[in-house]
PDB file of C-alpha atoms in Angstrom:
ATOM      1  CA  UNK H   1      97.498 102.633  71.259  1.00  0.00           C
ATOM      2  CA  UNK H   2      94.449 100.555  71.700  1.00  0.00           C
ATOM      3  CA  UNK H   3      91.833 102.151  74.725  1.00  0.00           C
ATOM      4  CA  UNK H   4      92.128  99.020  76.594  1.00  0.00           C
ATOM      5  CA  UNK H   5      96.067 100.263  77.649  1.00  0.00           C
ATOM      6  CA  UNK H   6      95.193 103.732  78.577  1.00  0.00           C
ATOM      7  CA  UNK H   7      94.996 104.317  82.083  1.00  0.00           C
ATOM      8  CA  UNK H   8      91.314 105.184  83.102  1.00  0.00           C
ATOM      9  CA  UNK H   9      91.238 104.348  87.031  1.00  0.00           C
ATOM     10  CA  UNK H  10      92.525 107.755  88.539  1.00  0.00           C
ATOM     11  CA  UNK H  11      90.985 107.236  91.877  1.00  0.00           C
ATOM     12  CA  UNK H  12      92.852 109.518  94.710  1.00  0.00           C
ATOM     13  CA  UNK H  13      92.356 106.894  96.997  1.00  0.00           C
ATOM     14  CA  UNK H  14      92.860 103.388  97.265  1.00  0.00           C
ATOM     15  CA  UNK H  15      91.212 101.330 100.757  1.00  0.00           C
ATOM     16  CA  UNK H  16      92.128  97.960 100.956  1.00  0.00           C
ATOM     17  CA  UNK H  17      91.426  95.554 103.648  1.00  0.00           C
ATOM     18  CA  UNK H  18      94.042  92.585 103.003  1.00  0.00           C
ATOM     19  CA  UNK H  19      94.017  89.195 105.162  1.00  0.00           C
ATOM     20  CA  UNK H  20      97.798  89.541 106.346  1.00  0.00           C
ATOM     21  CA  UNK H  21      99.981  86.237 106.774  1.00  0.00           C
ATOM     22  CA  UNK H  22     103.178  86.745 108.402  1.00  0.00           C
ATOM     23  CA  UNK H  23     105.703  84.179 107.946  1.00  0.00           C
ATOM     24  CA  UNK H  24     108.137  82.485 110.174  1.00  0.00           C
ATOM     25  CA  UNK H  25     110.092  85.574 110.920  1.00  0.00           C
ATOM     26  CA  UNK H  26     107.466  87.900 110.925  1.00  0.00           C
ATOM     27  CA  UNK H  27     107.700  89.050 107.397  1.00  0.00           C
ATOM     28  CA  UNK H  28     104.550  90.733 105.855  1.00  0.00           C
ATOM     29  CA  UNK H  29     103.526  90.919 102.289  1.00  0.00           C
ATOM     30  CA  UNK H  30     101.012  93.229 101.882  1.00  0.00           C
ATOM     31  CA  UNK H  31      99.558  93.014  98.398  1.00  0.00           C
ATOM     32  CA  UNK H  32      97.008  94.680  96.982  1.00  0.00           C
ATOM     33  CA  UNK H  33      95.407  97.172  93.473  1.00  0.00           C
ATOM     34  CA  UNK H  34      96.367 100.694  93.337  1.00  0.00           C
ATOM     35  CA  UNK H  35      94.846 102.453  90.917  1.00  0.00           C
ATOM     36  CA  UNK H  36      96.985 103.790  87.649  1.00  0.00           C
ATOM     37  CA  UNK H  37      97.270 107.296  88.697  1.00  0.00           C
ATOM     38  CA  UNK H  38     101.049 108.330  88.290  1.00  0.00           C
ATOM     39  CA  UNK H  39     101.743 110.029  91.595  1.00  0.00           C
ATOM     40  CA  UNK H  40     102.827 109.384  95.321  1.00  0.00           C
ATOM     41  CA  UNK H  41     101.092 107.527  97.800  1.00  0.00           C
ATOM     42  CA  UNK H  42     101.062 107.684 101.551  1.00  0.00           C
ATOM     43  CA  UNK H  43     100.317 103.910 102.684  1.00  0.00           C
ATOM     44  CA  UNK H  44      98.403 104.222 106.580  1.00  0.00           C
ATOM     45  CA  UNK H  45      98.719 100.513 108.037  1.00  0.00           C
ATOM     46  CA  UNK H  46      97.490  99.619 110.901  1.00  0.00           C
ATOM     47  CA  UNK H  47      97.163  96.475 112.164  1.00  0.00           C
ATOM     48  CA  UNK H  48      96.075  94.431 115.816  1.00  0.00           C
ATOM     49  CA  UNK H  49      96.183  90.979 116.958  1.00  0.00           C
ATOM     50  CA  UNK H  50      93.216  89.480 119.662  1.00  0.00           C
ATOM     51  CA  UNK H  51      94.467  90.604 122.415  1.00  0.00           C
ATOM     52  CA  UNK H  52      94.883  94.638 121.545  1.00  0.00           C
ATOM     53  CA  UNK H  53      98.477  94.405 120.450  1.00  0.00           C
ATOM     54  CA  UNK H  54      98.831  96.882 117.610  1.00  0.00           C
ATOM     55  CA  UNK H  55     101.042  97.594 115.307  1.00  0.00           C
ATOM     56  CA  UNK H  56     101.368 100.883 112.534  1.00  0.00           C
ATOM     57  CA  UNK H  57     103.429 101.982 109.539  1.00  0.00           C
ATOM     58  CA  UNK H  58     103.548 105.004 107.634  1.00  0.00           C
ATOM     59  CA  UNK H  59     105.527 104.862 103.957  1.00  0.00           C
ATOM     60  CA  UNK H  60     105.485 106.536 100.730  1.00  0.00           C
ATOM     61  CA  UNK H  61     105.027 104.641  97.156  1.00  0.00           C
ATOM     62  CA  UNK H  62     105.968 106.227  93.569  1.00  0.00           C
ATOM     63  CA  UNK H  63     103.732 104.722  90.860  1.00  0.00           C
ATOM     64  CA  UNK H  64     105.325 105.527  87.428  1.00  0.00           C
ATOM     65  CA  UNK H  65     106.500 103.888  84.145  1.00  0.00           C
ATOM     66  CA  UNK H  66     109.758 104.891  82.336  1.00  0.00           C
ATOM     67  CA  UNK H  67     108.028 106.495  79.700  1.00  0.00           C
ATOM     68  CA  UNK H  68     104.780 108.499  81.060  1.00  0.00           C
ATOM     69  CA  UNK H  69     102.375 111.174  79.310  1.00  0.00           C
ATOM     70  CA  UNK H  70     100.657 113.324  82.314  1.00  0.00           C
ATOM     71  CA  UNK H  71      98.011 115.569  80.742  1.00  0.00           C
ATOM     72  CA  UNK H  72      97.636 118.903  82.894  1.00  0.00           C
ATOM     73  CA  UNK H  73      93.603 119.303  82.219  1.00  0.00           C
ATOM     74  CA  UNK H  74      91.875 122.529  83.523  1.00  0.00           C
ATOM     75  CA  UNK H  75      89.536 121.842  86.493  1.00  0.00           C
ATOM     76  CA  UNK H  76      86.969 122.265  84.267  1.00  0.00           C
ATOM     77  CA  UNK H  77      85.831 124.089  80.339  1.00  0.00           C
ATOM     78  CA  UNK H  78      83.867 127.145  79.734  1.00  0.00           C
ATOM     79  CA  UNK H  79      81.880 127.503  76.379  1.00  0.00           C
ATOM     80  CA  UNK H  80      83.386 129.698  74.324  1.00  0.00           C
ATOM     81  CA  UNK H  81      87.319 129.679  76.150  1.00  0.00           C
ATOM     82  CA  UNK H  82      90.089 129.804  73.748  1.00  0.00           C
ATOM     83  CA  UNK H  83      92.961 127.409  75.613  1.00  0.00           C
ATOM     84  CA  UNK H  84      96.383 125.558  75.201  1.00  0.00           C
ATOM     85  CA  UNK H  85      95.378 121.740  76.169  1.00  0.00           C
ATOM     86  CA  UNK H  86      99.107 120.599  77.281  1.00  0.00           C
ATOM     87  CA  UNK H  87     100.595 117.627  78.885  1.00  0.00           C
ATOM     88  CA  UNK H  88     104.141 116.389  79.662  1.00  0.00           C
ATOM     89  CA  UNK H  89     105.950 113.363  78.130  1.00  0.00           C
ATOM     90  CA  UNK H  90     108.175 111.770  81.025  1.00  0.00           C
ATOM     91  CA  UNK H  91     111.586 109.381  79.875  1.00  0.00           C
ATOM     92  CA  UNK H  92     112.792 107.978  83.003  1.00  0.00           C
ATOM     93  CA  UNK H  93     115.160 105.661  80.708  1.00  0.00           C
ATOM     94  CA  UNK H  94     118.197 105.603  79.621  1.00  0.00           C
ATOM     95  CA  UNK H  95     117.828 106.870  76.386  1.00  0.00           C
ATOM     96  CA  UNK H  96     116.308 109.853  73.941  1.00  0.00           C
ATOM     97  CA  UNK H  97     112.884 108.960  72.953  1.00  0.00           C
ATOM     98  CA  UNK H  98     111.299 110.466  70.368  1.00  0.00           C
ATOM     99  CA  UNK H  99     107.740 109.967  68.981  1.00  0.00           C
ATOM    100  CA  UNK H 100     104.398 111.179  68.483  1.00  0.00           C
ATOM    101  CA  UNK H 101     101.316 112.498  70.690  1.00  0.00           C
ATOM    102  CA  UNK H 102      97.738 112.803  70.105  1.00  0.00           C
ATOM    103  CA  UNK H 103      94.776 114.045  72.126  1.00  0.00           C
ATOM    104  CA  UNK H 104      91.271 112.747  71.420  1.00  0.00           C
ATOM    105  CA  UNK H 105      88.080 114.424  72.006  1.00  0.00           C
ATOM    106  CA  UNK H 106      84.491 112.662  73.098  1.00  0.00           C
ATOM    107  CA  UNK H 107      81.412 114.398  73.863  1.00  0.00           C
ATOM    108  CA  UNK H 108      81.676 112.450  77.377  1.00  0.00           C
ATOM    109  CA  UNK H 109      77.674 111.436  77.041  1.00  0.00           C
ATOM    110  CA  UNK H 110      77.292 109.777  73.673  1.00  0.00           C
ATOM    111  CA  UNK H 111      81.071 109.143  73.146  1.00  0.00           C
ATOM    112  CA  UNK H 112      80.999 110.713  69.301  1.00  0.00           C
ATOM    113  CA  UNK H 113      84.397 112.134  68.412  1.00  0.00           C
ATOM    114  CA  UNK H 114      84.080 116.113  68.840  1.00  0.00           C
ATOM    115  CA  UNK H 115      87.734 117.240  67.622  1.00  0.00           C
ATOM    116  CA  UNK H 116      86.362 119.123  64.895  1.00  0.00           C
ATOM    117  CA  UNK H 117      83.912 121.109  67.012  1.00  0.00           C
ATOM    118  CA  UNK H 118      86.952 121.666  69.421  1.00  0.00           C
ATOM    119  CA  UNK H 119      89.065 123.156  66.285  1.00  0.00           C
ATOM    120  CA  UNK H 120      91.339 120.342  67.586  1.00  0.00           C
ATOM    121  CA  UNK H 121      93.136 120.096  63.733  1.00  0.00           C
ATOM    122  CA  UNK H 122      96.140 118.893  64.761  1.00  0.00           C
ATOM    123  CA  UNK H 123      95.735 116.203  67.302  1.00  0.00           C
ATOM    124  CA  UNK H 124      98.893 114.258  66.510  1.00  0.00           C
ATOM    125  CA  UNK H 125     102.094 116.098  67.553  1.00  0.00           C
ATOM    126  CA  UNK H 126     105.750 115.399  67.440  1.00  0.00           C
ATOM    127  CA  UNK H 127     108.003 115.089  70.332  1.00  0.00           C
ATOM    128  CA  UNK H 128     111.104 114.401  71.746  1.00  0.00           C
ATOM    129  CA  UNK H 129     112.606 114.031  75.122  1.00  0.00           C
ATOM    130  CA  UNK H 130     116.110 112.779  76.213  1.00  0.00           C
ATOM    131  CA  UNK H 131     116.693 110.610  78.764  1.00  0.00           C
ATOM    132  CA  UNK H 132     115.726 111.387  82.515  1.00  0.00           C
ATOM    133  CA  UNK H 133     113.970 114.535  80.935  1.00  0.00           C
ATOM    134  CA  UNK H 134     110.518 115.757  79.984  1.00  0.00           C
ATOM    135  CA  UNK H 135     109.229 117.019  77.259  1.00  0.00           C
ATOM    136  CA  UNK H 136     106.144 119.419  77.002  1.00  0.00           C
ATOM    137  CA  UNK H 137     102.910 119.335  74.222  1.00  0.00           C
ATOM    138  CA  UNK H 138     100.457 121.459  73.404  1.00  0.00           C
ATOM    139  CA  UNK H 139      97.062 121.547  71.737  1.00  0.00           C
ATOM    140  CA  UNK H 140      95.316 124.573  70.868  1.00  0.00           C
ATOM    141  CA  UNK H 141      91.299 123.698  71.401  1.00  0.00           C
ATOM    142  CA  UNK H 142      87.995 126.599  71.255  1.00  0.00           C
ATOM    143  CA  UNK H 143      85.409 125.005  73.336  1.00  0.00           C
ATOM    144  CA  UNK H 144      81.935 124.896  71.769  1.00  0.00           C
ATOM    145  CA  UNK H 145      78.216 125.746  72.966  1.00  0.00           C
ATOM    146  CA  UNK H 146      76.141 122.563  73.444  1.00  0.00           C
ATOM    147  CA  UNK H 147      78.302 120.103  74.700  1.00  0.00           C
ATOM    148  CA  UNK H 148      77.568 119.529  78.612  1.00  0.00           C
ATOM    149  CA  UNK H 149      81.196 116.943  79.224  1.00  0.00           C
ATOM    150  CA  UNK H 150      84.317 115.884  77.319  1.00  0.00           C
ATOM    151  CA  UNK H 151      86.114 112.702  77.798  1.00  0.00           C
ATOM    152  CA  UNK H 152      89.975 113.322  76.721  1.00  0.00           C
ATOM    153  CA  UNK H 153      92.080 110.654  75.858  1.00  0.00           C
ATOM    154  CA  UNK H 154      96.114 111.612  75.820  1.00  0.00           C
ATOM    155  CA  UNK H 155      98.576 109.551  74.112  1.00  0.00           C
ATOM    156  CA  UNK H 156     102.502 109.264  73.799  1.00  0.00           C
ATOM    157  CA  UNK H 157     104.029 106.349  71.507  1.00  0.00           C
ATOM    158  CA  UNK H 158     107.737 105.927  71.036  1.00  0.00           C
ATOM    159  CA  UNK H 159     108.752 102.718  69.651  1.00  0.00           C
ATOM    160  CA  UNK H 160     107.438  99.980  71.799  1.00  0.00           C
ATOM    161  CA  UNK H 161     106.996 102.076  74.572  1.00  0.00           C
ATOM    162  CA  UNK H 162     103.244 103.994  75.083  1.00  0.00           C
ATOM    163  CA  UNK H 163     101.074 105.337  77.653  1.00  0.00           C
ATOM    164  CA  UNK H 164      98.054 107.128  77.983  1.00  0.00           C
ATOM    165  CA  UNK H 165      95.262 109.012  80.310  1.00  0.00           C
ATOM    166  CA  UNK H 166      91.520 109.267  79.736  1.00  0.00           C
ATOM    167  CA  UNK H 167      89.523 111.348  81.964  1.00  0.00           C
ATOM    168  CA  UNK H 168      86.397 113.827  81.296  1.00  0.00           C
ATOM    169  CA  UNK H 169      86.015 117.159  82.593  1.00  0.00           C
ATOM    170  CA  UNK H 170      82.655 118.986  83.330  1.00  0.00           C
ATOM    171  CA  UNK H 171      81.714 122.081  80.116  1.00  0.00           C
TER     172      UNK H 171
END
């Protein structure tokens, strides 16, 4: 999966401040970029006209994909920590998926591969997952002395269908 399709943008937030248009029946089309966290969303609107009237809406938004790797990453590594890395491979369709996984790591400064230091010797994994389930993955890491951050990239490909996360946690 090339890095340029791997979601990198996991803000928590997302502030807008649209110019809002309402058409002949009152209609609003709020449009705007969330970032490419897969999660919920509360949306706050509020909005006023010149003379004080105000109006407000409260809603929920899902942003996911039918097929969706979410790594679960410790807050944080400690040199010297024996862990399981894992993540989740997510098939909302209508059909099994099978495929393969892989988890990449970067000393987060200097963005050198550091699997090896990692004992990460088995970075591609098999999986399956049938449809509307999940499917969990492991990767047994040892965290090494001298490295201060690690970027992880996370990758699921099935077919034409792929996804990833890239984030870096604090050593």
């Amino acid at each position: 999966q090339p890095a340029s399709l791997i979601r990198k943008n996991l803000q928590e937030t997302a502030f807008f401040f649209p110019q809002l248009q309402t058409d002949s029946t009152g209609v609003v089309i709020i449009s705007f970029t969330i970032p490419e966290a897969l999660t919920r969303w509360k949306l706050l609107g509020f909005a006023h006209t010149t003379d004080l009237q105000y109006g407000m809406i409260t809603k929920e938004l899902v942003t996911q994909k039918d097929f969706m790797v979410i790594p679960n990453a410790p807050r944080f590594f400690r040199e010297g920590d024996q862990l399981s890395f894992t993540a989740k491979v997510t098939n909302l369709s209508n059909e099994d998926l099978s495929g393969t996984a892989t988890l990449q790591l970067f000393d987060a400064i200097s963005m050198r591969p550091v699997d090896a230091p990692f004992e990460n010797s088995n970075p591609v994994i098999k999986f399956s997952a049938a449809k509307h389930q999940s499917s969990a993955l492991t990767w047994m890491i040892k965290i090494p002395e001298g490295i201060e951050a690690v970027s992880y990239r996370v990758m699921a490909t099935s077919g034409q269908q792929s996804d990833g996360e890239e984030n870096i946690l604090p050593v």
